[in-house]
């Protein structure tokens, strides 16, 4: 089997849309092994592993989506007391 593929092959390997691969690259979750005039090429086993692994930085307590949760995590004073 081939281990290197373009954007579309990487998307097929991860079972996501090509736009998702672009987002992963911009967020640093994956990196192309080759990047030039012919386009970006990816190591397909790494792309599959990234798809199975979820977020790059995964916390045991789950994602913090609310504004207050981010403030709490940052150690900001919350309800007149430091955390």
PDB file of C-alpha atoms in Angstrom:
ATOM      1  CA  UNK A   1       0.000   0.000   0.000  1.00  0.00           C
ATOM      2  CA  UNK A   2       1.033   3.586  -0.536  1.00  0.00           C
ATOM      3  CA  UNK A   3       2.040   5.618   2.494  1.00  0.00           C
ATOM      4  CA  UNK A   4       2.104   9.068   0.873  1.00  0.00           C
ATOM      5  CA  UNK A   5      -0.913  10.790  -0.634  1.00  0.00           C
ATOM      6  CA  UNK A   6      -2.238  14.170  -1.671  1.00  0.00           C
ATOM      7  CA  UNK A   7      -4.925  16.164   0.128  1.00  0.00           C
ATOM      8  CA  UNK A   8      -7.796  14.131  -1.319  1.00  0.00           C
ATOM      9  CA  UNK A   9      -6.173  10.788  -0.525  1.00  0.00           C
ATOM     10  CA  UNK A  10      -5.463  11.985   3.016  1.00  0.00           C
ATOM     11  CA  UNK A  11      -9.109  12.996   3.411  1.00  0.00           C
ATOM     12  CA  UNK A  12     -10.258   9.591   2.164  1.00  0.00           C
ATOM     13  CA  UNK A  13      -7.840   7.814   4.506  1.00  0.00           C
ATOM     14  CA  UNK A  14      -9.152   9.792   7.504  1.00  0.00           C
ATOM     15  CA  UNK A  15     -12.778   9.618   6.304  1.00  0.00           C
ATOM     16  CA  UNK A  16     -13.135  13.410   6.497  1.00  0.00           C
ATOM     17  CA  UNK A  17     -13.545  16.256   4.002  1.00  0.00           C
ATOM     18  CA  UNK A  18     -10.449  17.884   2.468  1.00  0.00           C
ATOM     19  CA  UNK A  19     -11.280  21.075   4.350  1.00  0.00           C
ATOM     20  CA  UNK A  20     -10.835  19.207   7.623  1.00  0.00           C
ATOM     21  CA  UNK A  21      -7.320  18.203   6.570  1.00  0.00           C
ATOM     22  CA  UNK A  22      -6.576  21.880   5.826  1.00  0.00           C
ATOM     23  CA  UNK A  23      -7.847  22.856   9.293  1.00  0.00           C
ATOM     24  CA  UNK A  24      -5.698  20.168  10.935  1.00  0.00           C
ATOM     25  CA  UNK A  25      -2.658  21.546   9.087  1.00  0.00           C
ATOM     26  CA  UNK A  26      -3.418  25.136  10.100  1.00  0.00           C
ATOM     27  CA  UNK A  27      -3.845  24.089  13.748  1.00  0.00           C
ATOM     28  CA  UNK A  28      -0.646  22.036  13.737  1.00  0.00           C
ATOM     29  CA  UNK A  29      -2.353  18.684  14.290  1.00  0.00           C
ATOM     30  CA  UNK A  30      -0.645  17.232  11.188  1.00  0.00           C
ATOM     31  CA  UNK A  31       2.046  18.457   8.810  1.00  0.00           C
ATOM     32  CA  UNK A  32       2.559  17.688   5.129  1.00  0.00           C
ATOM     33  CA  UNK A  33       5.693  15.699   4.372  1.00  0.00           C
ATOM     34  CA  UNK A  34       6.052  17.466   1.034  1.00  0.00           C
ATOM     35  CA  UNK A  35       4.825  20.978   0.295  1.00  0.00           C
ATOM     36  CA  UNK A  36       5.549  22.566  -3.060  1.00  0.00           C
ATOM     37  CA  UNK A  37       4.185  23.645  -6.406  1.00  0.00           C
ATOM     38  CA  UNK A  38       2.529  20.269  -6.935  1.00  0.00           C
ATOM     39  CA  UNK A  39       0.583  20.639  -3.681  1.00  0.00           C
ATOM     40  CA  UNK A  40       0.789  19.116  -0.257  1.00  0.00           C
ATOM     41  CA  UNK A  41       1.470  15.435   0.343  1.00  0.00           C
ATOM     42  CA  UNK A  42       0.785  13.646   3.609  1.00  0.00           C
ATOM     43  CA  UNK A  43       1.923  10.473   5.365  1.00  0.00           C
ATOM     44  CA  UNK A  44      -1.364   8.539   5.279  1.00  0.00           C
ATOM     45  CA  UNK A  45      -0.795   6.362   8.394  1.00  0.00           C
ATOM     46  CA  UNK A  46      -0.153   9.555  10.401  1.00  0.00           C
ATOM     47  CA  UNK A  47      -3.333  11.138   9.025  1.00  0.00           C
ATOM     48  CA  UNK A  48      -5.324   8.029  10.016  1.00  0.00           C
ATOM     49  CA  UNK A  49      -3.809   8.143  13.494  1.00  0.00           C
ATOM     50  CA  UNK A  50      -4.698  11.838  13.828  1.00  0.00           C
ATOM     51  CA  UNK A  51      -8.282  11.081  12.820  1.00  0.00           C
ATOM     52  CA  UNK A  52      -8.569   8.335  15.437  1.00  0.00           C
ATOM     53  CA  UNK A  53      -6.853  10.364  18.142  1.00  0.00           C
ATOM     54  CA  UNK A  54      -9.255  13.290  18.281  1.00  0.00           C
ATOM     55  CA  UNK A  55      -7.871  16.607  19.487  1.00  0.00           C
ATOM     56  CA  UNK A  56      -4.120  17.203  19.565  1.00  0.00           C
ATOM     57  CA  UNK A  57      -4.217  18.364  23.177  1.00  0.00           C
ATOM     58  CA  UNK A  58      -6.845  16.290  24.913  1.00  0.00           C
ATOM     59  CA  UNK A  59      -7.625  16.896  28.565  1.00  0.00           C
ATOM     60  CA  UNK A  60      -9.104  14.206  30.785  1.00  0.00           C
ATOM     61  CA  UNK A  61     -11.948  16.474  31.856  1.00  0.00           C
ATOM     62  CA  UNK A  62     -13.150  17.017  28.302  1.00  0.00           C
ATOM     63  CA  UNK A  63     -13.335  20.096  26.126  1.00  0.00           C
ATOM     64  CA  UNK A  64     -13.873  23.444  27.778  1.00  0.00           C
ATOM     65  CA  UNK A  65     -16.239  25.322  25.530  1.00  0.00           C
ATOM     66  CA  UNK A  66     -17.949  27.809  27.824  1.00  0.00           C
ATOM     67  CA  UNK A  67     -16.469  31.232  28.490  1.00  0.00           C
ATOM     68  CA  UNK A  68     -16.579  30.710  32.259  1.00  0.00           C
ATOM     69  CA  UNK A  69     -14.779  27.369  31.976  1.00  0.00           C
ATOM     70  CA  UNK A  70     -11.986  29.064  30.037  1.00  0.00           C
ATOM     71  CA  UNK A  71     -11.748  31.784  32.698  1.00  0.00           C
ATOM     72  CA  UNK A  72     -11.640  29.172  35.448  1.00  0.00           C
ATOM     73  CA  UNK A  73      -8.932  27.235  33.613  1.00  0.00           C
ATOM     74  CA  UNK A  74      -6.883  30.404  33.124  1.00  0.00           C
ATOM     75  CA  UNK A  75      -6.925  31.042  36.891  1.00  0.00           C
ATOM     76  CA  UNK A  76      -8.925  34.244  36.594  1.00  0.00           C
ATOM     77  CA  UNK A  77     -10.703  35.482  39.700  1.00  0.00           C
ATOM     78  CA  UNK A  78     -14.183  34.032  39.588  1.00  0.00           C
ATOM     79  CA  UNK A  79     -16.983  35.031  41.956  1.00  0.00           C
ATOM     80  CA  UNK A  80     -14.636  37.244  44.035  1.00  0.00           C
ATOM     81  CA  UNK A  81     -12.140  34.528  44.871  1.00  0.00           C
ATOM     82  CA  UNK A  82      -8.977  33.322  43.096  1.00  0.00           C
ATOM     83  CA  UNK A  83      -8.864  29.771  41.909  1.00  0.00           C
TER      84      UNK A  83
END
